[in-house]
CSV table of C-alpha atoms in Angstrom, one decimal:
chain,number,residue,atom,x,y,z
A,1,GLY,CA,108.3,89.0,95.9
A,2,ILE,CA,107.0,91.9,98.0
A,3,ILE,CA,110.3,94.3,96.5
A,4,SER,CA,109.2,93.6,93.2
A,5,THR,CA,105.7,94.4,93.9
A,6,MET,CA,105.6,97.1,95.7
A,7,ALA,CA,108.2,98.6,93.2
A,8,VAL,CA,105.2,99.0,90.8
A,9,VAL,CA,102.9,100.1,93.1
A,10,THR,CA,105.5,102.5,93.6
A,11,ILE,CA,105.4,103.2,89.8
A,12,VAL,CA,101.9,103.3,89.3
A,13,LEU,CA,101.1,105.8,92.1
A,14,GLN,CA,104.3,108.3,91.3
A,15,ALA,CA,102.1,108.3,87.2
A,16,PHE,CA,99.0,109.6,89.4
A,17,ASN,CA,101.2,112.0,90.8
A,18,LYS,CA,100.1,109.8,94.8
A,19,TYR,CA,104.1,108.8,95.8
A,20,HIS,CA,106.0,110.8,96.9
A,21,ASP,CA,108.9,110.1,99.5
A,22,GLY,CA,109.1,111.3,102.9
A,23,ASP,CA,105.3,112.5,102.5
A,24,PHE,CA,103.1,110.9,105.3
A,25,ASN,CA,99.9,112.0,104.8
A,26,VAL,CA,97.4,109.4,105.0
A,27,GLN,CA,96.2,109.8,101.5
A,28,SER,CA,99.9,109.4,100.1
A,29,GLY,CA,100.6,105.9,99.3
A,30,TYR,CA,104.3,106.3,100.6
A,31,LEU,CA,102.8,105.8,104.2
A,32,TYR,CA,101.1,102.2,103.2
A,33,ILE,CA,104.3,101.0,101.2
A,34,THR,CA,106.5,102.1,103.8
A,35,ILE,CA,104.4,100.2,106.8
A,36,ILE,CA,104.2,97.3,104.3
A,37,TYR,CA,107.9,97.3,103.4
A,38,ASN,CA,108.6,97.7,107.4
A,39,PHE,CA,106.1,94.4,108.5
A,40,SER,CA,107.3,92.7,105.5
A,41,VAL,CA,111.3,93.4,106.8
A,42,SER,CA,111.0,93.0,110.3
A,43,LEU,CA,109.4,89.2,110.1
A,44,ALA,CA,112.0,88.3,107.5
A,45,LEU,CA,114.5,89.2,110.1
A,46,TYR,CA,112.8,87.7,112.8
A,47,ALA,CA,112.4,84.7,110.7
A,48,LEU,CA,116.0,84.2,110.0
A,49,PHE,CA,116.8,84.9,113.9
A,50,LEU,CA,114.4,81.3,114.7
A,51,PHE,CA,116.4,79.8,111.9
A,52,TYR,CA,119.2,80.9,113.4
A,53,PHE,CA,118.9,79.7,116.7
A,54,ALA,CA,117.2,76.8,115.3
A,55,THR,CA,120.4,75.5,113.4
A,56,LYS,CA,123.3,77.1,114.8
A,57,GLU,CA,125.0,73.7,116.4
A,58,LEU,CA,124.7,72.9,112.2
A,59,LEU,CA,126.1,76.1,111.3
A,60,ARG,CA,128.6,76.5,113.5
A,61,PRO,CA,131.4,75.1,112.0
A,62,PHE,CA,130.2,77.5,108.9
A,63,GLU,CA,130.8,80.9,110.9
A,64,PRO,CA,127.3,82.0,109.8
A,65,VAL,CA,127.8,85.2,112.4
A,66,LEU,CA,129.4,87.5,110.7
A,67,LYS,CA,128.0,86.3,106.6
A,68,PHE,CA,124.7,87.4,108.1
A,69,LEU,CA,125.2,90.5,109.8
A,70,THR,CA,127.3,91.5,106.7
A,71,ILE,CA,124.2,90.9,104.2
A,72,LYS,CA,121.6,91.8,106.0
A,73,ALA,CA,123.3,94.5,107.4
A,74,VAL,CA,123.3,96.6,104.0
A,75,ILE,CA,119.5,95.2,103.6
A,76,PHE,CA,118.2,95.9,106.5
A,77,LEU,CA,119.8,99.2,108.1
A,78,SER,CA,120.0,100.9,104.3
A,79,PHE,CA,115.7,100.8,104.8
A,80,TRP,CA,115.8,101.9,108.8
A,81,GLN,CA,117.7,104.2,107.1
A,82,GLY,CA,116.4,105.8,104.7
A,83,MET,CA,112.9,105.6,107.3
A,84,LEU,CA,114.8,107.8,109.9
A,85,LEU,CA,115.8,110.4,106.8
A,86,ALA,CA,112.1,110.5,106.3
A,87,ILE,CA,111.1,111.2,109.5
A,88,LEU,CA,114.0,114.1,109.8
A,89,GLU,CA,112.8,115.7,106.8
A,90,ARG,CA,109.4,114.9,108.0
A,91,CYS,CA,109.8,116.7,111.6
A,92,GLY,CA,111.8,119.6,109.2
A,93,VAL,CA,115.5,118.8,110.0
A,94,ILE,CA,115.8,118.7,106.6
A,95,PRO,CA,115.0,121.5,104.8
A,96,GLU,CA,112.2,122.0,102.6
A,97,ALA,CA,114.1,123.6,99.5
A,98,GLN,CA,118.0,124.6,99.0
A,99,ILE,CA,119.2,126.1,96.2
A,100,ILE,CA,122.0,124.2,94.3
A,101,ASN,CA,123.5,125.5,91.4
A,102,GLY,CA,120.9,127.8,91.4
A,103,ASN,CA,118.0,125.8,90.8
A,104,MET,CA,115.4,124.7,94.1
A,105,VAL,CA,115.9,121.3,95.3
A,106,GLY,CA,112.8,119.6,97.2
A,107,ALA,CA,113.5,118.6,101.2
A,108,GLY,CA,113.1,114.5,99.8
A,109,THR,CA,115.9,114.9,96.6
A,110,VAL,CA,118.0,116.1,99.9
A,111,ALA,CA,117.2,113.4,101.9
A,112,ALA,CA,117.9,110.9,98.9
A,113,GLY,CA,121.0,112.8,98.5
A,114,TYR,CA,122.1,112.4,102.1
A,115,GLN,CA,120.8,108.3,102.0
A,116,ASN,CA,122.5,107.1,98.9
A,117,PHE,CA,125.8,109.2,100.2
A,118,ILE,CA,125.8,108.2,103.3
A,119,ILE,CA,125.7,104.1,102.1
A,120,CYS,CA,128.2,104.9,100.1
A,121,ILE,CA,130.1,105.4,103.1
A,122,GLU,CA,129.2,102.4,104.7
A,123,MET,CA,129.9,99.9,101.9
A,124,LEU,CA,133.1,100.4,102.5
A,125,PHE,CA,133.0,99.4,105.4
A,126,ALA,CA,130.4,96.8,104.2
A,127,ALA,CA,133.4,95.6,101.6
A,128,ILE,CA,135.8,94.9,104.5
A,129,ALA,CA,133.5,92.8,106.1
A,130,LEU,CA,132.6,90.7,103.8
A,131,ARG,CA,136.0,89.8,102.8
A,132,TYR,CA,136.5,88.2,106.4
A,133,ALA,CA,133.2,86.7,105.9
A,134,PHE,CA,133.2,84.8,102.9
A,135,THR,CA,137.3,83.5,102.9
A,136,CYS,CA,138.3,82.5,99.3
A,137,GLN,CA,139.9,79.4,101.3
A,138,VAL,CA,137.4,77.4,100.8
A,139,TYR,CA,137.1,77.9,97.1
A,140,ARG,CA,140.9,77.8,97.7
A,141,GLU,CA,140.4,74.2,98.8
A,142,LYS,CA,138.2,73.2,96.7
A,143,LYS,CA,140.3,74.2,93.7
A,144,GLU,CA,143.3,72.5,94.8
A,145,ASN,CA,141.1,69.0,95.3
A,146,ALA,CA,140.0,68.8,92.4
A,147,ILE,CA,140.7,66.3,90.0
A,148,VAL,CA,140.3,67.7,87.1
A,149,PRO,CA,141.0,71.4,86.7
A,150,VAL,CA,137.9,73.3,85.4
A,151,ALA,CA,138.6,76.0,83.0
A,152,PRO,CA,138.0,79.5,84.2
A,153,MET,CA,135.2,80.3,81.5
A,154,GLN,CA,133.8,77.3,81.9
A,155,SER,CA,133.4,78.3,86.0
A,156,ILE,CA,131.8,80.9,85.1
A,157,SER,CA,129.3,80.0,83.0
A,158,SER,CA,128.7,77.0,85.1
A,159,GLY,CA,128.1,79.4,88.5
A,160,LEU,CA,125.8,81.5,85.7
A,161,LYS,CA,123.7,78.8,85.2
A,162,GLU,CA,123.2,77.4,88.1
A,163,THR,CA,123.0,80.8,90.0
A,164,MET,CA,119.7,81.3,87.3
A,165,ASN,CA,118.7,78.0,87.6
A,166,PRO,CA,115.2,78.0,90.3
A,167,HIS,CA,115.1,74.1,90.1
A,168,ASP,CA,117.2,73.9,93.3
A,169,ILE,CA,114.7,76.4,94.9
A,170,VAL,CA,111.9,74.3,94.2
A,171,GLN,CA,113.4,71.1,95.4
A,172,ASP,CA,114.0,72.5,98.7
A,173,ALA,CA,109.9,73.5,99.1
A,174,ILE,CA,108.6,70.2,98.6
A,175,HIS,CA,111.1,68.4,100.7
A,176,ASN,CA,111.0,70.9,103.5
A,177,PHE,CA,107.3,71.0,102.9
A,178,SER,CA,107.0,67.8,103.0
A,179,PRO,CA,104.7,65.7,105.7
A,180,THR,CA,107.5,62.9,106.1
A,181,TYR,CA,110.3,65.4,106.7
A,182,GLN,CA,108.2,67.7,109.1
A,183,GLN,CA,107.9,64.4,111.5
A,184,TYR,CA,111.4,63.0,110.9
A,185,THR,CA,112.7,66.9,111.8
A,186,GLN,CA,110.7,66.1,115.0
A,187,GLN,CA,111.8,63.1,115.9
A,188,SER,CA,115.3,64.2,115.8
A,189,MET,CA,114.2,67.1,117.6
A,190,GLN,CA,112.7,65.1,120.2
A,191,ASP,CA,116.6,62.9,120.6
A,192,SER,CA,118.5,66.0,120.2
A,193,GLU,CA,116.5,66.8,123.8
A,194,THR,CA,116.6,63.0,125.3
A,195,LYS,CA,120.5,63.1,124.4
A,196,ALA,CA,121.2,67.0,126.3
A,197,GLN,CA,119.4,65.6,129.1
A,198,GLU,CA,120.9,62.6,129.3
A,199,GLN,CA,124.2,64.1,129.2
A,200,ASN,CA,122.7,66.7,131.7
A,201,GLY,CA,122.5,63.8,134.4
A,202,HIS,CA,118.6,63.5,133.8
A,203,VAL,CA,116.9,59.8,132.8
A,204,PRO,CA,114.1,60.7,129.7
A,205,SER,CA,110.7,59.8,131.0
A,206,ASN,CA,109.8,58.1,128.0
A,207,PRO,CA,112.4,54.8,127.8
A,208,SER,CA,111.9,54.2,123.9
A,209,SER,CA,112.0,57.8,122.9
A,210,GLY,CA,115.8,56.3,122.6
A,211,HIS,CA,115.2,54.2,120.1
A,212,THR,CA,115.3,54.7,116.0
A,213,SER,CA,112.0,55.6,114.9
A,214,LYS,CA,110.4,54.2,112.7
A,215,ILE,CA,110.7,57.5,110.0
A,216,GLU,CA,114.6,58.0,111.4
A,217,ARG,CA,115.1,53.9,109.8
A,218,ALA,CA,113.8,55.3,106.6
A,219,HIS,CA,115.6,57.9,106.3
A,220,VAL,CA,118.9,56.0,106.9
């Protein structure tokens, strides 16, 4: 969405010589694109934290913390790392120009080179973390419990087909924004709070809160 749109805008601005990496001038497109990127990334990270705190009990069996950290760190930290290098370039910490193989290289190119080099090193540690975050144990158990063995090429093609198919995204969006589902979620949260109060020795003020709602009965 935003990333692809900003990529197209960046290409257009570069074509008109209005975009330069690390140029925070108000007449340059880099400043405004960086602000939009930063707002988008921060909002996405905030929404991710809200999602985790709302569903951490449901997700506890899947051990999601390391999975979230490894995947999102690659996306978010690399972005902020690039911003830090751009600021350092602007402050003069990174030289404006260097001579490499007899050619003059601008500070923006040098900063981009630092960014790429650091990311290459970070990906080594990210790969090790991913090894422990996404173990093969789940797929091994699934393969052992499979009644009919699936041919390797067939499983790869079917997996690729499922990845490219947006049907599940559309279905989830319709389901999550359905008024019935929202009411059901609110009722489930109220029941969870009532159960927690009962476990702590507090009697709920509403005696009817322990009864099954119509919405719950409709979903059973």
